[in-house]
GROMACS .gro file of C-alpha atoms in nm:
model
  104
    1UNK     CA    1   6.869  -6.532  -6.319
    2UNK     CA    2   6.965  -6.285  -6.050
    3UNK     CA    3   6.646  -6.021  -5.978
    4UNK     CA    4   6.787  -5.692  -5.799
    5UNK     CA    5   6.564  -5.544  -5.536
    6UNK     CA    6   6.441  -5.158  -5.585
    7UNK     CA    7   6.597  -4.920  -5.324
    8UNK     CA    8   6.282  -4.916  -5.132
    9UNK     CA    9   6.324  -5.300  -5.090
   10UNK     CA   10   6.686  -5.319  -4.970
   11UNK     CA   11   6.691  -5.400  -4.636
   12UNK     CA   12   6.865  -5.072  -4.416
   13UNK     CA   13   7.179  -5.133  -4.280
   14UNK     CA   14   7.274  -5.002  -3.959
   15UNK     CA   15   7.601  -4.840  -3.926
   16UNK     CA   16   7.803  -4.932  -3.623
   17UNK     CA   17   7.760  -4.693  -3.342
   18UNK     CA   18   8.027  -4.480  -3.235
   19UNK     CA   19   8.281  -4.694  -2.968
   20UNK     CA   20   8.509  -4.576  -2.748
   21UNK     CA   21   8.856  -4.697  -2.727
   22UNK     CA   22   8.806  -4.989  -2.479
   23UNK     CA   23   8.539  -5.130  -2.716
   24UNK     CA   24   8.819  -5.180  -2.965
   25UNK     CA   25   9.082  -5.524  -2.968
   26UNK     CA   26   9.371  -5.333  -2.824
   27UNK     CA   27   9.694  -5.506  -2.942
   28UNK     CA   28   9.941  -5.211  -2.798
   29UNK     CA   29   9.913  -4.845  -2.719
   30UNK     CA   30  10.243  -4.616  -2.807
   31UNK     CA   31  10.312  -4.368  -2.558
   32UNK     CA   32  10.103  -4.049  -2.587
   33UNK     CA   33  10.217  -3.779  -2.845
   34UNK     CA   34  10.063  -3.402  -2.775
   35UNK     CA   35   9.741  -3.552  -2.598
   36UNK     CA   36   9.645  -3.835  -2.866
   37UNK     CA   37   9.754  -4.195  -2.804
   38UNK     CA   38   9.829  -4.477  -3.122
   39UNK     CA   39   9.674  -4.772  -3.080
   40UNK     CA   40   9.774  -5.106  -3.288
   41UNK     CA   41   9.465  -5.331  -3.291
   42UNK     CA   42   9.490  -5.711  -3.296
   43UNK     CA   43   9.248  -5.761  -3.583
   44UNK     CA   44   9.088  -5.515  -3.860
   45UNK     CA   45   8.821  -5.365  -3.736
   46UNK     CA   46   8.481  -5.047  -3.837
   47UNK     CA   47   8.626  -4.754  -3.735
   48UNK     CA   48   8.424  -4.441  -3.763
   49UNK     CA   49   8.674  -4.150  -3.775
   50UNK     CA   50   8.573  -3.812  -3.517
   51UNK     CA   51   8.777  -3.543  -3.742
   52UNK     CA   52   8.706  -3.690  -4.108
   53UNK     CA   53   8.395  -3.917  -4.080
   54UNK     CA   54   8.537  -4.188  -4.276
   55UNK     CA   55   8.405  -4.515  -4.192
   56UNK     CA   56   8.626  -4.838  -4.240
   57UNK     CA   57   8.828  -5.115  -4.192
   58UNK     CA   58   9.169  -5.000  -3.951
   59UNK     CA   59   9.446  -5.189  -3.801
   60UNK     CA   60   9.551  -4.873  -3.654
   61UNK     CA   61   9.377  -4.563  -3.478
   62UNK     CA   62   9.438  -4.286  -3.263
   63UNK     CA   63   9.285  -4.187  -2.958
   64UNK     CA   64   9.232  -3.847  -2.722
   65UNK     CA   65   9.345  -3.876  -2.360
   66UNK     CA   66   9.046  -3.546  -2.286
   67UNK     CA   67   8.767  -3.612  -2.535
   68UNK     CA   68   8.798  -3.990  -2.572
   69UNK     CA   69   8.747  -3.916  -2.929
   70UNK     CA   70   8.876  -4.134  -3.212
   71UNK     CA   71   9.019  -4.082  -3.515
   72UNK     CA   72   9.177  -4.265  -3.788
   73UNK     CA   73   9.563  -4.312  -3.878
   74UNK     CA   74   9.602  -4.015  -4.119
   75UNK     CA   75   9.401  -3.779  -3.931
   76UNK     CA   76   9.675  -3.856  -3.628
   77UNK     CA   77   9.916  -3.789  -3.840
   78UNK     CA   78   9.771  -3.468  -3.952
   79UNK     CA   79   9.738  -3.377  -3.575
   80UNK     CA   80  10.056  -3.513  -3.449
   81UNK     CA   81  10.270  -3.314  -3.733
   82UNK     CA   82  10.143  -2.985  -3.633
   83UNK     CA   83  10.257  -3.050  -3.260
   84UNK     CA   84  10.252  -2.697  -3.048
   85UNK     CA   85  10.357  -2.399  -3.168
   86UNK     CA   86  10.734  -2.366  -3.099
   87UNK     CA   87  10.920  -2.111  -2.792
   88UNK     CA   88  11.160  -1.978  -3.024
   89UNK     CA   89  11.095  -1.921  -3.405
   90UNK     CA   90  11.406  -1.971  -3.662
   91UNK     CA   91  11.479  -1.658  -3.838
   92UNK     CA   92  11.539  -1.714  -4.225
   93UNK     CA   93  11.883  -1.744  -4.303
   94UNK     CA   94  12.003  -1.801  -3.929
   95UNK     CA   95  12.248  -2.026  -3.798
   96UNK     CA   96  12.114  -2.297  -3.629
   97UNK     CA   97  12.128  -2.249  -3.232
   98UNK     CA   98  12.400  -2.510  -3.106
   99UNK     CA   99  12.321  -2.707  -2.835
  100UNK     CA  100  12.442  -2.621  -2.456
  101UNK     CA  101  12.624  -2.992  -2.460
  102UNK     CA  102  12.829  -2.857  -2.770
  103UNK     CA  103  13.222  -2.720  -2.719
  104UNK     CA  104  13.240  -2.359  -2.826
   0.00000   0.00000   0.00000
């Protein structure tokens, strides 16, 4: 017979406290891409995420060289993709602009 304790009787659990990056098994760290670093960890491990608060298991997190901060895989992504904001916009319908290494 299995008896289920009321909320009030559950014992709390304690989420993990937010860690830095050397708190984390480091298993290799790709070079830095627009201030945020990849990390490959050597074993699954809580991750608490800075930009979307999602707590869980990751193999695989990002980190930011100025805030320390760290986020999870798709949230690097998100912040990797946009990148900075190009020197010279493309105008709709241009030619592409060749490249100085390419014969005229």
């Amino acid at each position: 017979m299995v008896v289920s304790q009321a909320p009030s009787q559950r014992p709390l659990i304690r989420e993990p406290e937010s860690v830095g990056i050397d708190a984390l098994p480091l298993l290799y760290s790709y070079p830095p891409l627009h201030g945020w670093t990849l990390h490959s960890l050597m074993f699954p491990a809580v991750v608490r995420c800075a930009a979307c608060e999602h707590l869980g298991n990751s193999v695989l997190v990002a980190s930011n060289a100025t805030s320390g901060e760290v986020v999870c895989a798709a949230c690097y992504g998100v912040s990797t993709a946009a990148g900075p904001v190009p020197t010279v916009a493309a105008v709709l319908g241009a030619e592409p602009a060749r490249q100085a290494m390419d014969p005229v």
